[in-house]
PDB file of N, CA, C and O in Angstrom:
ATOM      1  N   MET Q   1      38.687  63.981 101.958  1.00  0.00           N
ATOM      2  CA  MET Q   1      39.584  63.154 100.895  1.00  0.00           C
ATOM      3  C   MET Q   1      38.442  62.580  99.930  1.00  0.00           C
ATOM      4  O   MET Q   1      37.994  61.433 100.890  1.00  0.00           O
ATOM      5  N   PRO Q   2      38.478  62.654  98.915  1.00  0.00           N
ATOM      6  CA  PRO Q   2      37.483  62.004  97.945  1.00  0.00           C
ATOM      7  C   PRO Q   2      37.783  60.280  98.030  1.00  0.00           C
ATOM      8  O   PRO Q   2      39.274  60.548  98.115  1.00  0.00           O
ATOM      9  N   LYS Q   3      36.763  59.798  97.975  1.00  0.00           N
ATOM     10  CA  LYS Q   3      37.007  58.028  97.547  1.00  0.00           C
ATOM     11  C   LYS Q   3      37.057  58.210  96.023  1.00  0.00           C
ATOM     12  O   LYS Q   3      36.223  58.443  95.313  1.00  0.00           O
ATOM     13  N   PHE Q   4      38.311  57.542  95.297  1.00  0.00           N
ATOM     14  CA  PHE Q   4      38.225  57.581  94.099  1.00  0.00           C
ATOM     15  C   PHE Q   4      38.340  55.684  93.455  1.00  0.00           C
ATOM     16  O   PHE Q   4      38.363  54.611  94.291  1.00  0.00           O
ATOM     17  N   HIS Q   5      37.820  55.467  92.265  1.00  0.00           N
ATOM     18  CA  HIS Q   5      37.821  54.318  92.047  1.00  0.00           C
ATOM     19  C   HIS Q   5      39.113  53.566  91.368  1.00  0.00           C
ATOM     20  O   HIS Q   5      39.052  52.472  91.257  1.00  0.00           O
ATOM     21  N   VAL Q   6      40.611  54.021  91.309  1.00  0.00           N
ATOM     22  CA  VAL Q   6      41.623  53.682  91.032  1.00  0.00           C
ATOM     23  C   VAL Q   6      42.368  54.012  92.511  1.00  0.00           C
ATOM     24  O   VAL Q   6      42.145  55.064  93.107  1.00  0.00           O
ATOM     25  N   LYS Q   7      43.865  53.574  92.803  1.00  0.00           N
ATOM     26  CA  LYS Q   7      44.591  53.819  93.602  1.00  0.00           C
ATOM     27  C   LYS Q   7      46.159  53.611  92.742  1.00  0.00           C
ATOM     28  O   LYS Q   7      46.220  52.685  91.900  1.00  0.00           O
ATOM     29  N   LYS Q   8      47.047  53.998  93.819  1.00  0.00           N
ATOM     30  CA  LYS Q   8      48.320  53.954  93.425  1.00  0.00           C
ATOM     31  C   LYS Q   8      48.888  52.376  93.529  1.00  0.00           C
ATOM     32  O   LYS Q   8      48.090  51.983  94.035  1.00  0.00           O
ATOM     33  N   GLY Q   9      49.114  52.570  92.036  1.00  0.00           N
ATOM     34  CA  GLY Q   9      49.876  50.580  91.862  1.00  0.00           C
ATOM     35  C   GLY Q   9      48.746  49.932  90.879  1.00  0.00           C
ATOM     36  O   GLY Q   9      49.087  48.723  90.375  1.00  0.00           O
ATOM     37  N   ASP Q  10      47.818  50.391  90.454  1.00  0.00           N
ATOM     38  CA  ASP Q  10      46.511  49.990  89.687  1.00  0.00           C
ATOM     39  C   ASP Q  10      47.155  49.835  88.565  1.00  0.00           C
ATOM     40  O   ASP Q  10      47.373  50.576  87.735  1.00  0.00           O
ATOM     41  N   GLU Q  11      46.390  48.818  87.575  1.00  0.00           N
ATOM     42  CA  GLU Q  11      46.695  48.898  86.042  1.00  0.00           C
ATOM     43  C   GLU Q  11      45.975  49.435  85.710  1.00  0.00           C
ATOM     44  O   GLU Q  11      44.453  49.209  85.871  1.00  0.00           O
ATOM     45  N   VAL Q  12      45.856  50.562  84.643  1.00  0.00           N
ATOM     46  CA  VAL Q  12      44.565  51.218  84.333  1.00  0.00           C
ATOM     47  C   VAL Q  12      44.269  51.120  82.773  1.00  0.00           C
ATOM     48  O   VAL Q  12      45.564  51.144  81.974  1.00  0.00           O
ATOM     49  N   VAL Q  13      43.084  51.701  82.007  1.00  0.00           N
ATOM     50  CA  VAL Q  13      43.169  51.876  80.533  1.00  0.00           C
ATOM     51  C   VAL Q  13      43.083  53.182  80.568  1.00  0.00           C
ATOM     52  O   VAL Q  13      41.770  53.499  81.193  1.00  0.00           O
ATOM     53  N   VAL Q  14      43.323  53.936  79.695  1.00  0.00           N
ATOM     54  CA  VAL Q  14      43.050  55.328  79.112  1.00  0.00           C
ATOM     55  C   VAL Q  14      42.074  55.655  78.434  1.00  0.00           C
ATOM     56  O   VAL Q  14      41.775  55.052  77.326  1.00  0.00           O
ATOM     57  N   LEU Q  15      40.688  56.237  78.692  1.00  0.00           N
ATOM     58  CA  LEU Q  15      39.581  55.965  78.162  1.00  0.00           C
ATOM     59  C   LEU Q  15      39.246  56.941  77.316  1.00  0.00           C
ATOM     60  O   LEU Q  15      38.362  57.104  76.046  1.00  0.00           O
ATOM     61  N   ALA Q  16      39.790  58.290  77.255  1.00  0.00           N
ATOM     62  CA  ALA Q  16      39.641  59.747  76.282  1.00  0.00           C
ATOM     63  C   ALA Q  16      40.975  60.451  76.361  1.00  0.00           C
ATOM     64  O   ALA Q  16      41.939  60.056  76.884  1.00  0.00           O
ATOM     65  N   GLY Q  17      41.085  60.982  75.278  1.00  0.00           N
ATOM     66  CA  GLY Q  17      42.046  62.037  74.889  1.00  0.00           C
ATOM     67  C   GLY Q  17      43.222  61.233  73.890  1.00  0.00           C
ATOM     68  O   GLY Q  17      42.884  60.463  73.339  1.00  0.00           O
ATOM     69  N   LYS Q  18      44.077  61.977  73.796  1.00  0.00           N
ATOM     70  CA  LYS Q  18      45.097  61.857  72.789  1.00  0.00           C
ATOM     71  C   LYS Q  18      45.667  60.397  72.916  1.00  0.00           C
ATOM     72  O   LYS Q  18      46.578  59.703  72.347  1.00  0.00           O
ATOM     73  N   GLU Q  19      45.686  60.122  74.417  1.00  0.00           N
ATOM     74  CA  GLU Q  19      46.210  58.631  74.817  1.00  0.00           C
ATOM     75  C   GLU Q  19      45.214  57.518  74.988  1.00  0.00           C
ATOM     76  O   GLU Q  19      45.541  56.643  75.907  1.00  0.00           O
ATOM     77  N   LYS Q  20      44.198  57.699  74.358  1.00  0.00           N
ATOM     78  CA  LYS Q  20      43.264  56.858  74.395  1.00  0.00           C
ATOM     79  C   LYS Q  20      43.668  55.185  74.241  1.00  0.00           C
ATOM     80  O   LYS Q  20      44.372  55.305  73.134  1.00  0.00           O
ATOM     81  N   GLY Q  21      43.003  54.481  74.760  1.00  0.00           N
ATOM     82  CA  GLY Q  21      43.624  52.899  74.450  1.00  0.00           C
ATOM     83  C   GLY Q  21      45.213  52.399  74.885  1.00  0.00           C
ATOM     84  O   GLY Q  21      45.276  51.304  75.461  1.00  0.00           O
ATOM     85  N   LYS Q  22      45.783  53.597  76.140  1.00  0.00           N
ATOM     86  CA  LYS Q  22      46.904  53.284  76.430  1.00  0.00           C
ATOM     87  C   LYS Q  22      47.055  52.351  77.869  1.00  0.00           C
ATOM     88  O   LYS Q  22      46.004  53.078  78.372  1.00  0.00           O
ATOM     89  N   HIS Q  23      47.901  51.709  78.052  1.00  0.00           N
ATOM     90  CA  HIS Q  23      47.756  50.834  79.176  1.00  0.00           C
ATOM     91  C   HIS Q  23      48.884  51.472  80.008  1.00  0.00           C
ATOM     92  O   HIS Q  23      50.209  51.805  79.874  1.00  0.00           O
ATOM     93  N   GLY Q  24      48.667  51.321  81.713  1.00  0.00           N
ATOM     94  CA  GLY Q  24      49.678  51.475  82.435  1.00  0.00           C
ATOM     95  C   GLY Q  24      49.802  51.676  84.325  1.00  0.00           C
ATOM     96  O   GLY Q  24      48.124  51.359  83.850  1.00  0.00           O
ATOM     97  N   LYS Q  25      50.357  51.640  84.535  1.00  0.00           N
ATOM     98  CA  LYS Q  25      50.492  51.507  86.124  1.00  0.00           C
ATOM     99  C   LYS Q  25      50.595  52.981  86.911  1.00  0.00           C
ATOM    100  O   LYS Q  25      50.924  53.659  86.155  1.00  0.00           O
ATOM    101  N   ILE Q  26      49.526  53.298  87.961  1.00  0.00           N
ATOM    102  CA  ILE Q  26      49.549  54.512  88.463  1.00  0.00           C
ATOM    103  C   ILE Q  26      50.171  54.483  89.361  1.00  0.00           C
ATOM    104  O   ILE Q  26      50.685  53.569  89.981  1.00  0.00           O
ATOM    105  N   ILE Q  27      51.389  55.945  88.790  1.00  0.00           N
ATOM    106  CA  ILE Q  27      52.524  55.780  89.726  1.00  0.00           C
ATOM    107  C   ILE Q  27      52.008  56.628  91.011  1.00  0.00           C
ATOM    108  O   ILE Q  27      52.584  56.816  92.352  1.00  0.00           O
ATOM    109  N   ALA Q  28      50.915  58.060  90.869  1.00  0.00           N
ATOM    110  CA  ALA Q  28      50.726  58.415  91.972  1.00  0.00           C
ATOM    111  C   ALA Q  28      49.050  59.338  91.753  1.00  0.00           C
ATOM    112  O   ALA Q  28      48.862  59.063  90.616  1.00  0.00           O
ATOM    113  N   VAL Q  29      48.659  59.472  92.442  1.00  0.00           N
ATOM    114  CA  VAL Q  29      46.903  60.155  92.534  1.00  0.00           C
ATOM    115  C   VAL Q  29      47.021  61.137  93.393  1.00  0.00           C
ATOM    116  O   VAL Q  29      47.866  61.176  94.280  1.00  0.00           O
ATOM    117  N   LEU Q  30      46.845  62.633  92.796  1.00  0.00           N
ATOM    118  CA  LEU Q  30      46.727  63.838  92.998  1.00  0.00           C
ATOM    119  C   LEU Q  30      44.772  63.783  93.533  1.00  0.00           C
ATOM    120  O   LEU Q  30      44.181  64.592  92.547  1.00  0.00           O
ATOM    121  N   SER Q  31      44.721  63.474  94.604  1.00  0.00           N
ATOM    122  CA  SER Q  31      43.507  63.751  94.889  1.00  0.00           C
ATOM    123  C   SER Q  31      42.846  65.165  95.221  1.00  0.00           C
ATOM    124  O   SER Q  31      41.823  65.270  94.854  1.00  0.00           O
ATOM    125  N   LYS Q  32      43.727  66.308  95.405  1.00  0.00           N
ATOM    126  CA  LYS Q  32      43.087  67.532  95.638  1.00  0.00           C
ATOM    127  C   LYS Q  32      42.695  68.520  94.141  1.00  0.00           C
ATOM    128  O   LYS Q  32      41.718  68.968  94.112  1.00  0.00           O
ATOM    129  N   LYS Q  33      43.471  67.664  93.209  1.00  0.00           N
ATOM    130  CA  LYS Q  33      43.308  67.753  91.454  1.00  0.00           C
ATOM    131  C   LYS Q  33      42.287  66.902  90.990  1.00  0.00           C
ATOM    132  O   LYS Q  33      42.005  67.207  89.640  1.00  0.00           O
ATOM    133  N   SER Q  34      42.009  65.633  91.608  1.00  0.00           N
ATOM    134  CA  SER Q  34      41.432  64.725  90.607  1.00  0.00           C
ATOM    135  C   SER Q  34      42.318  64.250  89.658  1.00  0.00           C
ATOM    136  O   SER Q  34      41.787  64.368  88.543  1.00  0.00           O
ATOM    137  N   ARG Q  35      43.435  63.884  89.887  1.00  0.00           N
ATOM    138  CA  ARG Q  35      44.034  63.997  88.596  1.00  0.00           C
ATOM    139  C   ARG Q  35      45.248  62.346  88.702  1.00  0.00           C
ATOM    140  O   ARG Q  35      45.279  62.423  90.001  1.00  0.00           O
ATOM    141  N   VAL Q  36      45.549  61.885  87.870  1.00  0.00           N
ATOM    142  CA  VAL Q  36      46.588  60.748  87.877  1.00  0.00           C
ATOM    143  C   VAL Q  36      48.037  60.875  87.397  1.00  0.00           C
ATOM    144  O   VAL Q  36      47.602  61.454  86.454  1.00  0.00           O
ATOM    145  N   ILE Q  37      49.060  60.004  87.818  1.00  0.00           N
ATOM    146  CA  ILE Q  37      50.081  59.877  86.895  1.00  0.00           C
ATOM    147  C   ILE Q  37      50.221  58.474  86.383  1.00  0.00           C
ATOM    148  O   ILE Q  37      50.272  57.680  87.530  1.00  0.00           O
ATOM    149  N   VAL Q  38      50.275  58.363  85.374  1.00  0.00           N
ATOM    150  CA  VAL Q  38      50.143  57.187  84.630  1.00  0.00           C
ATOM    151  C   VAL Q  38      51.521  56.459  84.153  1.00  0.00           C
ATOM    152  O   VAL Q  38      51.969  57.483  83.481  1.00  0.00           O
ATOM    153  N   GLU Q  39      51.994  55.475  84.292  1.00  0.00           N
ATOM    154  CA  GLU Q  39      53.556  55.274  83.903  1.00  0.00           C
ATOM    155  C   GLU Q  39      53.301  55.065  82.333  1.00  0.00           C
ATOM    156  O   GLU Q  39      52.864  54.541  81.659  1.00  0.00           O
ATOM    157  N   GLY Q  40      54.232  55.903  81.781  1.00  0.00           N
ATOM    158  CA  GLY Q  40      54.285  56.039  80.393  1.00  0.00           C
ATOM    159  C   GLY Q  40      53.353  56.322  79.393  1.00  0.00           C
ATOM    160  O   GLY Q  40      53.568  56.151  78.234  1.00  0.00           O
ATOM    161  N   VAL Q  41      52.561  57.259  80.339  1.00  0.00           N
ATOM    162  CA  VAL Q  41      51.317  57.912  79.012  1.00  0.00           C
ATOM    163  C   VAL Q  41      51.182  59.187  79.513  1.00  0.00           C
ATOM    164  O   VAL Q  41      51.784  59.994  80.846  1.00  0.00           O
ATOM    165  N   GLN Q  42      51.122  60.198  78.498  1.00  0.00           N
ATOM    166  CA  GLN Q  42      51.192  61.618  78.340  1.00  0.00           C
ATOM    167  C   GLN Q  42      52.434  62.380  79.231  1.00  0.00           C
ATOM    168  O   GLN Q  42      52.724  63.156  79.630  1.00  0.00           O
ATOM    169  N   MET Q  43      53.432  61.536  78.235  1.00  0.00           N
ATOM    170  CA  MET Q  43      54.983  61.971  78.325  1.00  0.00           C
ATOM    171  C   MET Q  43      54.692  63.553  78.185  1.00  0.00           C
ATOM    172  O   MET Q  43      54.536  63.936  77.068  1.00  0.00           O
ATOM    173  N   ILE Q  44      55.486  64.446  78.927  1.00  0.00           N
ATOM    174  CA  ILE Q  44      55.471  65.822  78.708  1.00  0.00           C
ATOM    175  C   ILE Q  44      56.959  66.300  78.712  1.00  0.00           C
ATOM    176  O   ILE Q  44      58.344  65.061  79.530  1.00  0.00           O
ATOM    177  N   LYS Q  45      57.646  67.109  78.157  1.00  0.00           N
ATOM    178  CA  LYS Q  45      58.989  67.734  78.088  1.00  0.00           C
ATOM    179  C   LYS Q  45      59.290  68.319  79.173  1.00  0.00           C
ATOM    180  O   LYS Q  45      58.687  69.496  78.636  1.00  0.00           O
ATOM    181  N   ARG Q  46      60.421  68.903  80.021  1.00  0.00           N
ATOM    182  CA  ARG Q  46      60.501  69.049  80.936  1.00  0.00           C
ATOM    183  C   ARG Q  46      61.918  70.011  81.182  1.00  0.00           C
ATOM    184  O   ARG Q  46      62.557  69.054  81.104  1.00  0.00           O
ATOM    185  N   HIS Q  47      61.868  71.276  80.850  1.00  0.00           N
ATOM    186  CA  HIS Q  47      62.961  71.882  80.296  1.00  0.00           C
ATOM    187  C   HIS Q  47      63.561  72.283  82.035  1.00  0.00           C
ATOM    188  O   HIS Q  47      63.004  72.853  83.016  1.00  0.00           O
ATOM    189  N   THR Q  48      64.770  71.840  82.542  1.00  0.00           N
ATOM    190  CA  THR Q  48      65.419  72.118  83.841  1.00  0.00           C
ATOM    191  C   THR Q  48      66.612  72.787  84.002  1.00  0.00           C
ATOM    192  O   THR Q  48      67.262  72.942  82.875  1.00  0.00           O
ATOM    193  N   ALA Q  49      66.627  73.776  85.055  1.00  0.00           N
ATOM    194  CA  ALA Q  49      67.846  74.730  84.752  1.00  0.00           C
ATOM    195  C   ALA Q  49      69.185  74.069  85.484  1.00  0.00           C
ATOM    196  O   ALA Q  49      69.211  72.735  85.360  1.00  0.00           O
ATOM    197  N   LYS Q  50      69.986  74.621  85.004  1.00  0.00           N
ATOM    198  CA  LYS Q  50      71.551  73.978  85.255  1.00  0.00           C
ATOM    199  C   LYS Q  50      71.855  73.764  86.510  1.00  0.00           C
ATOM    200  O   LYS Q  50      71.068  74.473  87.513  1.00  0.00           O
ATOM    201  N   SER Q  51      72.060  72.686  87.072  1.00  0.00           N
ATOM    202  CA  SER Q  51      72.597  71.998  88.226  1.00  0.00           C
ATOM    203  C   SER Q  51      73.899  71.300  88.306  1.00  0.00           C
ATOM    204  O   SER Q  51      74.977  70.853  87.516  1.00  0.00           O
ATOM    205  N   ARG Q  52      74.260  70.653  89.732  1.00  0.00           N
ATOM    206  CA  ARG Q  52      75.522  69.745  89.815  1.00  0.00           C
ATOM    207  C   ARG Q  52      75.636  68.632  88.707  1.00  0.00           C
ATOM    208  O   ARG Q  52      76.347  68.160  88.170  1.00  0.00           O
ATOM    209  N   GLU Q  53      74.280  67.959  88.914  1.00  0.00           N
ATOM    210  CA  GLU Q  53      74.066  66.747  87.894  1.00  0.00           C
ATOM    211  C   GLU Q  53      73.885  67.256  86.446  1.00  0.00           C
ATOM    212  O   GLU Q  53      74.161  66.124  85.854  1.00  0.00           O
ATOM    213  N   ASN Q  54      73.024  68.211  86.204  1.00  0.00           N
ATOM    214  CA  ASN Q  54      73.098  68.591  84.524  1.00  0.00           C
ATOM    215  C   ASN Q  54      73.386  70.293  84.395  1.00  0.00           C
ATOM    216  O   ASN Q  54      72.945  71.126  84.622  1.00  0.00           O
ATOM    217  N   PRO Q  55      75.070  70.356  84.108  1.00  0.00           N
ATOM    218  CA  PRO Q  55      75.856  71.611  84.293  1.00  0.00           C
ATOM    219  C   PRO Q  55      75.420  72.196  82.936  1.00  0.00           C
ATOM    220  O   PRO Q  55      75.564  73.490  83.140  1.00  0.00           O
ATOM    221  N   GLN Q  56      74.563  71.545  81.919  1.00  0.00           N
ATOM    222  CA  GLN Q  56      74.429  72.557  80.953  1.00  0.00           C
ATOM    223  C   GLN Q  56      72.988  72.943  80.756  1.00  0.00           C
ATOM    224  O   GLN Q  56      72.371  73.282  80.046  1.00  0.00           O
ATOM    225  N   GLY Q  57      72.068  71.877  82.080  1.00  0.00           N
ATOM    226  CA  GLY Q  57      71.064  71.938  81.987  1.00  0.00           C
ATOM    227  C   GLY Q  57      70.486  70.953  81.343  1.00  0.00           C
ATOM    228  O   GLY Q  57      71.268  70.373  80.440  1.00  0.00           O
ATOM    229  N   ALA Q  58      69.269  70.683  81.273  1.00  0.00           N
ATOM    230  CA  ALA Q  58      68.812  69.740  80.193  1.00  0.00           C
ATOM    231  C   ALA Q  58      66.841  69.653  79.784  1.00  0.00           C
ATOM    232  O   ALA Q  58      66.333  70.249  80.360  1.00  0.00           O
ATOM    233  N   ILE Q  59      66.706  68.993  78.990  1.00  0.00           N
ATOM    234  CA  ILE Q  59      65.197  68.889  78.861  1.00  0.00           C
ATOM    235  C   ILE Q  59      64.943  67.201  78.962  1.00  0.00           C
ATOM    236  O   ILE Q  59      65.567  65.944  78.344  1.00  0.00           O
ATOM    237  N   VAL Q  60      64.119  66.852  80.185  1.00  0.00           N
ATOM    238  CA  VAL Q  60      63.790  65.595  80.560  1.00  0.00           C
ATOM    239  C   VAL Q  60      62.327  65.422  80.200  1.00  0.00           C
ATOM    240  O   VAL Q  60      61.272  66.242  80.262  1.00  0.00           O
ATOM    241  N   GLU Q  61      62.057  64.135  79.922  1.00  0.00           N
ATOM    242  CA  GLU Q  61      60.755  63.529  79.184  1.00  0.00           C
ATOM    243  C   GLU Q  61      60.554  62.681  80.842  1.00  0.00           C
ATOM    244  O   GLU Q  61      60.977  61.915  81.385  1.00  0.00           O
ATOM    245  N   ARG Q  62      59.144  63.189  81.024  1.00  0.00           N
ATOM    246  CA  ARG Q  62      58.351  62.758  82.271  1.00  0.00           C
ATOM    247  C   ARG Q  62      56.891  62.637  82.107  1.00  0.00           C
ATOM    248  O   ARG Q  62      56.437  63.242  81.083  1.00  0.00           O
ATOM    249  N   GLU Q  63      56.264  61.967  82.894  1.00  0.00           N
ATOM    250  CA  GLU Q  63      54.857  61.933  82.571  1.00  0.00           C
ATOM    251  C   GLU Q  63      53.796  62.943  82.782  1.00  0.00           C
ATOM    252  O   GLU Q  63      54.409  63.233  84.007  1.00  0.00           O
ATOM    253  N   GLY Q  64      53.135  63.104  82.558  1.00  0.00           N
ATOM    254  CA  GLY Q  64      52.354  64.189  82.950  1.00  0.00           C
ATOM    255  C   GLY Q  64      50.716  63.803  83.358  1.00  0.00           C
ATOM    256  O   GLY Q  64      51.119  62.592  84.008  1.00  0.00           O
ATOM    257  N   THR Q  65      49.872  64.668  83.919  1.00  0.00           N
ATOM    258  CA  THR Q  65      48.760  64.032  84.508  1.00  0.00           C
ATOM    259  C   THR Q  65      47.572  63.968  83.869  1.00  0.00           C
ATOM    260  O   THR Q  65      47.515  64.477  82.536  1.00  0.00           O
ATOM    261  N   ILE Q  66      46.766  62.947  84.260  1.00  0.00           N
ATOM    262  CA  ILE Q  66      45.260  62.424  83.297  1.00  0.00           C
ATOM    263  C   ILE Q  66      44.160  62.832  84.526  1.00  0.00           C
ATOM    264  O   ILE Q  66      44.526  62.415  85.343  1.00  0.00           O
ATOM    265  N   HIS Q  67      43.454  63.701  83.840  1.00  0.00           N
ATOM    266  CA  HIS Q  67      42.128  63.462  85.070  1.00  0.00           C
ATOM    267  C   HIS Q  67      41.388  62.135  85.227  1.00  0.00           C
ATOM    268  O   HIS Q  67      41.595  61.094  84.435  1.00  0.00           O
ATOM    269  N   ILE Q  68      41.385  61.756  86.434  1.00  0.00           N
ATOM    270  CA  ILE Q  68      41.066  60.475  86.819  1.00  0.00           C
ATOM    271  C   ILE Q  68      39.782  60.238  86.246  1.00  0.00           C
ATOM    272  O   ILE Q  68      39.564  58.566  85.980  1.00  0.00           O
ATOM    273  N   SER Q  69      39.082  60.738  85.875  1.00  0.00           N
ATOM    274  CA  SER Q  69      37.471  60.530  84.641  1.00  0.00           C
ATOM    275  C   SER Q  69      37.801  59.602  83.924  1.00  0.00           C
ATOM    276  O   SER Q  69      36.887  59.039  82.854  1.00  0.00           O
ATOM    277  N   ASN Q  70      39.112  59.575  83.323  1.00  0.00           N
ATOM    278  CA  ASN Q  70      39.873  59.451  82.013  1.00  0.00           C
ATOM    279  C   ASN Q  70      40.275  58.307  81.870  1.00  0.00           C
ATOM    280  O   ASN Q  70      40.845  57.349  80.862  1.00  0.00           O
ATOM    281  N   VAL Q  71      40.133  57.594  82.897  1.00  0.00           N
ATOM    282  CA  VAL Q  71      41.188  56.164  83.069  1.00  0.00           C
ATOM    283  C   VAL Q  71      40.300  54.974  83.975  1.00  0.00           C
ATOM    284  O   VAL Q  71      39.017  55.517  84.834  1.00  0.00           O
ATOM    285  N   LYS Q  72      40.344  53.830  83.544  1.00  0.00           N
ATOM    286  CA  LYS Q  72      39.328  52.785  84.232  1.00  0.00           C
ATOM    287  C   LYS Q  72      39.981  51.665  84.629  1.00  0.00           C
ATOM    288  O   LYS Q  72      41.438  51.795  83.971  1.00  0.00           O
ATOM    289  N   LYS Q  73      40.249  51.029  85.457  1.00  0.00           N
ATOM    290  CA  LYS Q  73      40.789  49.799  86.220  1.00  0.00           C
ATOM    291  C   LYS Q  73      40.892  48.914  84.636  1.00  0.00           C
ATOM    292  O   LYS Q  73      40.089  48.892  84.158  1.00  0.00           O
ATOM    293  N   ALA Q  74      41.943  48.338  84.544  1.00  0.00           N
ATOM    294  CA  ALA Q  74      42.072  47.503  83.334  1.00  0.00           C
ATOM    295  C   ALA Q  74      41.726  45.657  83.996  1.00  0.00           C
ATOM    296  O   ALA Q  74      42.181  45.707  85.403  1.00  0.00           O
ATOM    297  N   ALA Q  75      40.992  45.011  83.221  1.00  0.00           N
ATOM    298  CA  ALA Q  75      40.495  43.922  83.554  1.00  0.00           C
ATOM    299  C   ALA Q  75      41.910  43.145  83.688  1.00  0.00           C
ATOM    300  O   ALA Q  75      42.639  43.212  82.712  1.00  0.00           O
ATOM    301  N   ALA Q  76      42.205  42.127  85.081  1.00  0.00           N
ATOM    302  CA  ALA Q  76      43.281  41.233  85.305  1.00  0.00           C
ATOM    303  C   ALA Q  76      43.229  40.280  84.294  1.00  0.00           C
ATOM    304  O   ALA Q  76      41.611  39.759  83.845  1.00  0.00           O
ATOM    305  N   PRO Q  77      44.244  39.808  83.448  1.00  0.00           N
ATOM    306  CA  PRO Q  77      44.432  39.201  82.635  1.00  0.00           C
ATOM    307  C   PRO Q  77      44.375  37.527  83.674  1.00  0.00           C
ATOM    308  O   PRO Q  77      43.366  36.445  82.502  1.00  0.00           O
ATOM    309  N   GLU Q  78      44.366  37.318  84.336  1.00  0.00           N
ATOM    310  CA  GLU Q  78      44.005  35.752  84.971  1.00  0.00           C
ATOM    311  C   GLU Q  78      42.485  35.857  85.361  1.00  0.00           C
ATOM    312  O   GLU Q  78      41.833  34.907  85.430  1.00  0.00           O
ATOM    313  N   ALA Q  79      41.946  36.638  85.513  1.00  0.00           N
ATOM    314  CA  ALA Q  79      40.698  36.860  85.748  1.00  0.00           C
ATOM    315  C   ALA Q  79      39.509  36.567  84.440  1.00  0.00           C
ATOM    316  O   ALA Q  79      38.432  36.242  84.276  1.00  0.00           O
ATOM    317  N   ALA Q  80      40.109  36.812  83.604  1.00  0.00           N
ATOM    318  CA  ALA Q  80      39.736  37.221  82.003  1.00  0.00           C
ATOM    319  C   ALA Q  80      39.400  35.747  81.132  1.00  0.00           C
ATOM    320  O   ALA Q  80      38.291  35.123  80.512  1.00  0.00           O
ATOM    321  N   ALA Q  81      40.559  34.997  81.783  1.00  0.00           N
ATOM    322  CA  ALA Q  81      40.784  33.312  81.293  1.00  0.00           C
ATOM    323  C   ALA Q  81      39.727  32.697  82.133  1.00  0.00           C
ATOM    324  O   ALA Q  81      39.601  31.667  81.202  1.00  0.00           O
ATOM    325  N   ALA Q  82      39.486  32.943  83.679  1.00  0.00           N
ATOM    326  CA  ALA Q  82      38.815  32.157  83.980  1.00  0.00           C
ATOM    327  C   ALA Q  82      37.460  31.728  84.059  1.00  0.00           C
ATOM    328  O   ALA Q  82      36.955  32.877  83.441  1.00  0.00           O
TER     329      ALA Q  82
END
């Protein structure tokens, strides 16, 4: 398993793409694909099938993945003030 510069729970900034400049917390790291899921960034619409909880089916909005090279750790606010 490769070693990455960010891990689950880190605050990050998006460096490239249509979400450039957005901040968020890492929800998951997909190490085999070298991608991360960042809270509130790269929102996609997922069409779900009918089920007991959604008898009509639904369109659910959730986070998509971003390549790990397109994020960097955000500077901690307390470290910048010191």
